[in-house]
Amino acid sequence: MIKLEYFFGEIFIHDNYIIAVMKEGITVTPDLNDILFDIVTTYFHSKPFVYITNRINSYAVDPATYTETAKIFNLIGFAIVSKNNLAFSNSDIEKLFFKKPFLHFDTLPEAITWSEDLVLKYNKNQTP
């Protein structure tokens, strides 16, 4: 696992997924995708991966961010981890902007298991 620290939060790089923990009160905007593109290029190249956001802090997301994020060709799924009812309601709106698998989980281990399974299924379907 590799930990990266940014002004907006922390990113944890694993073999098949990224876990993002954003700082309290920030607003995630489409321009932050430039940083995500750099991370993907550096650590995943063309390897499929899942993005997990562990929403332990309260912050806002500009829905247009998902339109840009979805353009990352090897990003195959997106997971939101939160027990907060508002975050759960917001995720229903957010997934309208993201046309790949997008699920909400109560716990990080559930999201990680789903991510690992999604990558495994994806890789199995890509084998000639």
Rosetta silent file (secondary structure, phi, psi, omega in degrees, C-alpha in Angstrom):
SEQUENCE: MIKLEYFFGEIFIHDNYIIAVMKEGITVTPDLNDILFDIVTTYFHSKPFVYITNRINSYAVDPATYTETAKIFNLIGFAIVSKNNLAFSNSDIEKLFFKKPFLHFDTLPEAITWSEDLVLKYNKNQTP
SCORE:     score description
SCORE:     0.000 S_00000001
   1 L     0.000  137.401  178.339    0.000    0.000    0.000 S_00000001
   2 E  -117.956  132.746  178.937    1.190    3.473   -0.907 S_00000001
   3 E  -107.433  127.083  177.137   -0.115    6.566    0.871 S_00000001
   4 E  -116.390  135.292 -179.918   -0.235    9.884   -0.998 S_00000001
   5 E  -113.870  134.449 -179.475   -1.086   13.157    0.760 S_00000001
   6 E  -132.601  170.037  178.963   -2.653   16.158   -0.982 S_00000001
   7 L   -62.907  -24.108 -176.384   -4.204   19.459    0.055 S_00000001
   8 L   -96.270  -14.340 -179.308   -7.667   17.903   -0.385 S_00000001
   9 E   158.124 -160.564 -178.297   -7.048   14.601    1.431 S_00000001
  10 E  -118.873  146.169  177.116   -5.244   11.277    1.317 S_00000001
  11 E  -123.729  129.797  178.875   -5.127    8.597   -1.380 S_00000001
  12 E  -112.753  118.698 -177.209   -4.187    5.009   -0.572 S_00000001
  13 E   -94.505  124.380  175.383   -3.006    2.944   -3.553 S_00000001
  14 L  -119.655  178.033 -176.705   -3.619   -0.810   -3.437 S_00000001
  15 L   -59.823  -43.553 -173.056   -3.198   -3.471   -6.144 S_00000001
  16 L  -120.423    4.020 -177.562   -6.745   -3.281   -7.519 S_00000001
  17 E  -157.912  163.114  174.421   -8.249   -0.171   -5.961 S_00000001
  18 E  -116.722  138.825  171.062   -7.698    3.318   -4.618 S_00000001
  19 E  -114.402  124.198  178.621   -9.134    4.513   -1.319 S_00000001
  20 E  -109.811  134.814  174.003   -9.647    8.264   -1.040 S_00000001
  21 E  -124.421  106.690 -177.860  -10.281   10.076    2.247 S_00000001
  22 E   -83.156  153.153  179.178  -11.152   13.712    1.606 S_00000001
  23 L   -75.602  153.018  177.684  -10.628   16.460    4.170 S_00000001
  24 L   -55.929  130.982  171.058  -13.520   17.975    6.066 S_00000001
  25 L    82.480   -3.241 -179.422  -15.303   20.804    4.242 S_00000001
  26 L   -77.340  166.643  171.915  -13.592   20.643    0.852 S_00000001
  27 E  -118.684  122.313  178.085  -15.427   20.648   -2.475 S_00000001
  28 E   -82.067  121.670 -177.043  -14.346   18.033   -4.998 S_00000001
  29 L  -121.701  162.297 -177.378  -14.335   19.672   -8.433 S_00000001
  30 H   -54.994  -29.178 -178.687  -13.542   18.398  -11.942 S_00000001
  31 H   -65.282  -21.255  177.122  -10.051   19.975  -11.869 S_00000001
  32 H   -70.434  -15.104  176.810   -9.006   17.453   -9.199 S_00000001
  33 H   -63.484  -25.148  176.752   -9.316   14.773  -11.875 S_00000001
  34 H   -59.348  -40.136  178.085   -5.960   15.946  -13.234 S_00000001
  35 H   -67.580  -42.243  178.227   -4.385   14.607  -10.041 S_00000001
  36 H   -62.193  -41.964  177.568   -6.364   11.371  -10.338 S_00000001
  37 H   -59.191  -41.667  178.242   -5.217   10.962  -13.968 S_00000001
  38 H   -63.203  -42.291  178.478   -1.602   11.356  -12.817 S_00000001
  39 H   -62.151  -46.187 -178.856   -2.103    8.751  -10.072 S_00000001
  40 H   -62.831  -44.016  179.315   -3.689    6.302  -12.507 S_00000001
  41 H   -61.934  -40.652 -177.537   -0.927    6.796  -15.065 S_00000001
  42 H   -72.759  -44.428 -169.277    1.754    6.276  -12.421 S_00000001
  43 H  -106.102  -20.428 -175.800    0.306    3.329  -10.502 S_00000001
  44 L  -120.310  -17.831 -179.100   -2.189    1.539  -12.749 S_00000001
  45 L    48.323 -108.187  178.822   -1.117    2.242  -16.368 S_00000001
  46 L  -111.096    9.444 -178.862   -3.739    0.201  -18.254 S_00000001
  47 L   -75.269  134.544  179.482   -4.580   -2.144  -15.358 S_00000001
  48 L   -67.189  146.003  179.035   -8.258   -2.103  -14.254 S_00000001
  49 E  -152.863  167.076  178.387   -9.008   -0.633  -10.813 S_00000001
  50 E  -120.314  142.502  176.639  -11.848    0.605   -8.609 S_00000001
  51 E   -99.857  123.999  177.191  -12.088    3.969   -6.849 S_00000001
  52 E  -115.494  124.286  173.194  -13.366    3.813   -3.258 S_00000001
  53 E  -105.120  118.784 -179.396  -14.195    7.007   -1.421 S_00000001
  54 E   -95.316   97.175 -171.819  -14.269    6.494    2.328 S_00000001
  55 L   -84.566   73.649  177.056  -16.505    9.360    3.450 S_00000001
  56 L   -88.230  -14.363  175.990  -15.478    9.705    7.061 S_00000001
  57 L  -115.689  162.083  178.363  -15.531   13.503    6.729 S_00000001
  58 L   -92.546  127.181  178.461  -18.229   15.814    5.420 S_00000001
  59 L  -157.573  167.269 -177.674  -17.495   17.420    2.051 S_00000001
  60 E  -106.948  152.862  176.652  -19.206   18.380   -1.200 S_00000001
  61 E  -128.659  124.782  171.941  -18.807   16.911   -4.683 S_00000001
  62 L   -72.375  118.441 -176.324  -19.552   18.802   -7.885 S_00000001
  63 L   -56.475  -25.940  178.090  -21.477   16.151   -9.904 S_00000001
  64 H   -62.075  -20.586  177.915  -19.638   17.226  -13.072 S_00000001
  65 H   -58.678  -39.874 -177.736  -16.568   15.627  -11.491 S_00000001
  66 H   -65.913  -33.086  177.625  -18.037   12.182  -12.205 S_00000001
  67 H   -60.210  -42.223  178.705  -18.399   12.941  -15.912 S_00000001
  68 H   -73.363  -42.315 -179.373  -14.659   13.528  -16.096 S_00000001
  69 H   -60.041  -39.243 -178.624  -13.766   10.655  -13.774 S_00000001
  70 L   -63.069  -17.511  179.828  -15.772    8.219  -15.913 S_00000001
  71 L   -75.786  -10.195  177.647  -13.452    9.005  -18.840 S_00000001
  72 L   -73.689  108.522 -168.412  -10.628    7.091  -17.151 S_00000001
  73 L   -61.779  -32.255 -176.663  -10.762    3.980  -19.335 S_00000001
  74 L   -96.892    5.383  170.311   -9.347    1.528  -16.797 S_00000001
  75 E   -82.135  111.818 -172.199  -11.523    2.760  -13.922 S_00000001
  76 E  -105.251   -6.116  178.919  -14.122   -0.010  -13.845 S_00000001
  77 E  -168.359  161.794 -176.926  -16.127    0.873  -10.725 S_00000001
  78 E  -137.647  131.273  179.677  -16.786    3.419   -8.019 S_00000001
  79 E  -126.840  138.339  174.186  -17.714    2.790   -4.378 S_00000001
  80 E  -111.796  129.331  177.971  -18.880    5.172   -1.680 S_00000001
  81 E  -112.543  116.802  177.657  -18.422    4.108    1.939 S_00000001
  82 L  -169.928  142.762  174.321  -20.584    5.911    4.467 S_00000001
  83 L   -98.213    0.359 -178.298  -23.205    5.162    7.102 S_00000001
  84 L   -76.929  127.719 -178.510  -24.545    8.713    6.811 S_00000001
  85 H   -62.499  -36.370  178.219  -28.076    8.845    5.355 S_00000001
  86 H   -64.941  -42.371  177.884  -27.367   12.106    3.516 S_00000001
  87 H   -62.098  -37.711  178.610  -24.297   10.575    1.856 S_00000001
  88 H   -64.702  -44.381  178.141  -26.435    7.612    0.842 S_00000001
  89 H   -63.742  -42.695  179.074  -29.056    9.932   -0.721 S_00000001
  90 H   -62.981  -35.203 -178.678  -26.350   11.966   -2.457 S_00000001
  91 H   -64.993  -30.145  176.116  -24.817    8.806   -3.918 S_00000001
  92 H   -63.346  -37.069  177.841  -28.110    8.085   -5.721 S_00000001
  93 H   -74.861  -44.557 -176.800  -27.771   11.440   -7.482 S_00000001
  94 H   -60.035  -38.325 -176.405  -24.028   11.111   -8.051 S_00000001
  95 H   -69.658  -14.054  174.873  -24.329    7.754   -9.793 S_00000001
  96 H   -65.946  -22.507 -177.407  -26.523    9.351  -12.477 S_00000001
  97 H   -97.017    1.156 -174.063  -23.340   11.047  -13.714 S_00000001
  98 L  -130.961  111.169 -171.155  -21.202    7.903  -13.731 S_00000001
  99 L   -94.765   32.891  175.812  -22.068    5.168  -16.227 S_00000001
 100 L  -125.579  171.376  178.325  -19.989    2.378  -14.703 S_00000001
 101 L   -51.497  130.335 -173.363  -20.712    0.164  -11.666 S_00000001
 102 E  -145.707  111.147 -176.894  -21.355    2.534   -8.753 S_00000001
 103 E  -130.407  157.064  177.573  -22.371    1.248   -5.314 S_00000001
 104 E  -109.996  135.242 -179.852  -22.782    2.524   -1.770 S_00000001
 105 E  -129.230  152.836  176.636  -21.493    0.501    1.203 S_00000001
 106 L   -81.918  -27.490 -176.496  -21.741    0.866    4.971 S_00000001
 107 L  -131.591  152.658  177.835  -18.226   -0.460    5.611 S_00000001
 108 H   -63.712  -43.380  178.384  -14.836   -0.285    3.960 S_00000001
 109 H   -57.773  -36.320  177.166  -14.308   -4.088    4.006 S_00000001
 110 H   -63.595  -43.423 -179.937  -17.556   -4.529    2.016 S_00000001
 111 H   -66.096  -39.250  178.821  -16.377   -2.027   -0.600 S_00000001
 112 H   -64.577  -45.000  178.514  -12.949   -3.661   -0.822 S_00000001
 113 H   -59.711  -45.956  178.088  -14.488   -7.119   -1.320 S_00000001
 114 H   -60.432  -42.555  179.857  -16.771   -5.765   -4.050 S_00000001
 115 H   -61.289  -47.675  179.579  -13.797   -4.030   -5.705 S_00000001
 116 H   -61.060  -43.543  178.727  -11.663   -7.173   -5.697 S_00000001
 117 H   -63.632  -41.862 -179.331  -14.569   -9.215   -7.125 S_00000001
 118 H   -62.885  -43.597  178.614  -15.260   -6.605   -9.814 S_00000001
 119 H   -65.579  -41.999  178.563  -11.615   -6.576  -10.949 S_00000001
 120 H   -60.080  -47.095  178.552  -11.503  -10.388  -10.923 S_00000001
 121 H   -64.008  -41.523  178.877  -14.657  -10.615  -13.082 S_00000001
 122 H   -60.797  -47.788 -179.728  -13.381   -7.910  -15.394 S_00000001
 123 H   -64.562  -37.227  179.015  -10.049   -9.672  -15.889 S_00000001
 124 H   -64.327  -39.007 -179.847  -11.772  -13.021  -16.444 S_00000001
 125 H   -74.157  -20.075 -179.922  -13.960  -11.478  -19.170 S_00000001
 126 H   -88.042  -11.407 -178.610  -10.916   -9.912  -20.859 S_00000001
 127 L   -74.995  129.027 -178.639   -9.035  -13.188  -21.228 S_00000001
 128 L   -66.740    0.000    0.000   -9.135  -14.477  -24.840 S_00000001
